[in-house]
């Protein structure tokens, strides 16, 4: 069995503020260590559950958040975004995806850094329903026949994910500062949490046959509400239907709908013909930058494990 471990960042144990997820900062360098430890526990769990092959797909921002040197060597590592065969690279032979460190949907009140795909939307809906990234990525993977069977992150993010992935196993992660700066208690909380990641990933892989590819019946109607109208005007280079700060489009399935979503967020019309070489250059650049040119970590008083 080939297990894909997808890594976002916001929902890691040890992370309590936005700056720890902002690439290039000393706080992010600390956040990377947290994420890498979480991912290693999920890798271990996947192998314990019966995976023969594990690929870690790093999805936060431009990818390359995990510290590659510190990742479990048994896992193959892939960072950044792709055009073909899919946005997530070659996923054709994945049997299951475990999604680590997720966050809540754009427009979720009181959530930690809530956003859907990109931080420019105040709300994002599919067929009238507030959509989190698991609605989008889960259904995109689903159309390639790949189920998502595990999620970890803050409670509201897990609640949203389980609405569309009711079969998935989950681990809830505290986002309050006190959880990570209270000395021995924090160390115990983090250690127990990471044990849960390992055990829950193991269960998810062992029960892989019960996990279902998520399929949203089409046609699909997407509504992206931008934070303001100026942003919508800037990003809507493909001239999708727009009313003030709301941009909308239709698609017959998620693969098509997600492609249009990426045109809106990542591939403005003038760059579209060059998207493949541009993504290749970005992946190469950030792999080198985030491996060899990194700040000294600032843990800001975290109780380190
Ligand atoms: Zn992220």
Short mmCIF file of N, CA and C in Angstrom, two decimals, residues 14-17 19-20 25-34 37 177 180-182 190 295-305:
data_model
loop_
_atom_site.label_atom_id
_atom_site.label_comp_id
_atom_site.label_asym_id
_atom_site.label_seq_id
_atom_site.Cartn_x
_atom_site.Cartn_y
_atom_site.Cartn_z
N UNK A 14 2.34 22.49 18.77
CA UNK A 14 3.43 23.43 19.01
C UNK A 14 3.25 24.79 18.35
N UNK A 15 2.31 24.89 17.43
CA UNK A 15 2.10 26.15 16.70
C UNK A 15 0.86 26.85 17.27
N UNK A 16 1.03 28.13 17.68
CA UNK A 16 -0.11 28.86 18.24
C UNK A 16 -0.29 30.22 17.61
N UNK A 17 0.63 30.65 16.74
CA UNK A 17 0.37 31.95 16.12
C UNK A 17 0.81 31.99 14.66
N UNK A 19 2.55 33.87 12.75
CA UNK A 19 3.92 34.11 12.32
C UNK A 19 4.72 32.80 12.23
N UNK A 20 4.30 31.81 13.02
CA UNK A 20 4.99 30.52 13.00
C UNK A 20 4.70 29.75 11.70
N UNK A 25 10.46 33.43 8.38
CA UNK A 25 10.65 34.06 9.69
C UNK A 25 11.33 33.08 10.66
N UNK A 26 12.03 33.60 11.68
CA UNK A 26 12.62 32.72 12.70
C UNK A 26 11.55 31.89 13.42
N UNK A 27 10.36 32.46 13.56
CA UNK A 27 9.26 31.74 14.22
C UNK A 27 8.79 30.58 13.33
N UNK A 28 8.80 30.78 12.03
CA UNK A 28 8.45 29.70 11.08
C UNK A 28 9.48 28.58 11.16
N UNK A 29 10.76 28.96 11.34
CA UNK A 29 11.79 27.92 11.44
C UNK A 29 11.50 27.02 12.65
N UNK A 30 11.01 27.63 13.75
CA UNK A 30 10.55 26.84 14.90
C UNK A 30 9.32 25.99 14.50
N UNK A 31 8.38 26.63 13.80
CA UNK A 31 7.16 25.92 13.35
C UNK A 31 7.48 24.72 12.47
N UNK A 32 8.52 24.84 11.65
CA UNK A 32 8.93 23.74 10.77
C UNK A 32 9.35 22.53 11.60
N UNK A 33 10.05 22.81 12.71
CA UNK A 33 10.48 21.69 13.55
C UNK A 33 9.27 20.98 14.14
N UNK A 34 8.26 21.78 14.54
CA UNK A 34 7.02 21.20 15.07
C UNK A 34 6.35 20.33 14.00
N UNK A 37 8.14 17.05 13.25
CA UNK A 37 7.92 16.01 14.28
C UNK A 37 6.53 15.39 14.13
N UNK A 177 -1.87 29.45 23.14
CA UNK A 177 -0.46 29.62 23.50
C UNK A 177 -0.10 28.83 24.76
N UNK A 180 1.40 25.38 24.90
CA UNK A 180 2.77 25.09 24.47
C UNK A 180 3.85 25.84 25.24
N UNK A 181 3.42 26.63 26.24
CA UNK A 181 4.41 27.44 26.98
C UNK A 181 4.31 27.20 28.48
N UNK A 182 3.75 26.07 28.88
CA UNK A 182 3.54 25.81 30.31
C UNK A 182 4.45 24.71 30.85
N UNK A 190 2.18 17.68 24.40
CA UNK A 190 2.70 17.50 23.04
C UNK A 190 3.07 16.03 22.80
N UNK A 295 16.63 30.94 8.67
CA UNK A 295 16.91 31.71 9.89
C UNK A 295 17.12 30.79 11.09
N UNK A 296 17.71 31.33 12.15
CA UNK A 296 17.82 30.60 13.41
C UNK A 296 16.42 30.54 14.04
N UNK A 297 16.01 29.36 14.49
CA UNK A 297 14.63 29.28 15.00
C UNK A 297 14.40 30.13 16.26
N UNK A 298 13.23 30.74 16.33
CA UNK A 298 12.82 31.44 17.54
C UNK A 298 11.56 30.77 18.07
N UNK A 299 11.72 30.07 19.20
CA UNK A 299 10.58 29.32 19.74
C UNK A 299 9.72 30.17 20.66
N UNK A 300 10.13 31.40 20.93
CA UNK A 300 9.32 32.36 21.72
C UNK A 300 8.81 31.74 23.04
N UNK A 301 9.68 31.08 23.72
CA UNK A 301 9.31 30.57 25.04
C UNK A 301 8.55 29.27 25.04
N UNK A 302 8.49 28.60 23.90
CA UNK A 302 7.78 27.30 23.86
C UNK A 302 8.52 26.29 24.72
N UNK A 303 7.78 25.39 25.32
CA UNK A 303 8.38 24.32 26.11
C UNK A 303 8.79 23.25 25.12
N UNK A 304 10.09 23.14 24.88
CA UNK A 304 10.55 22.27 23.78
C UNK A 304 10.61 20.82 24.20
N UNK A 305 10.20 19.98 23.28
CA UNK A 305 10.20 18.54 23.56
C UNK A 305 11.52 17.93 23.09
#
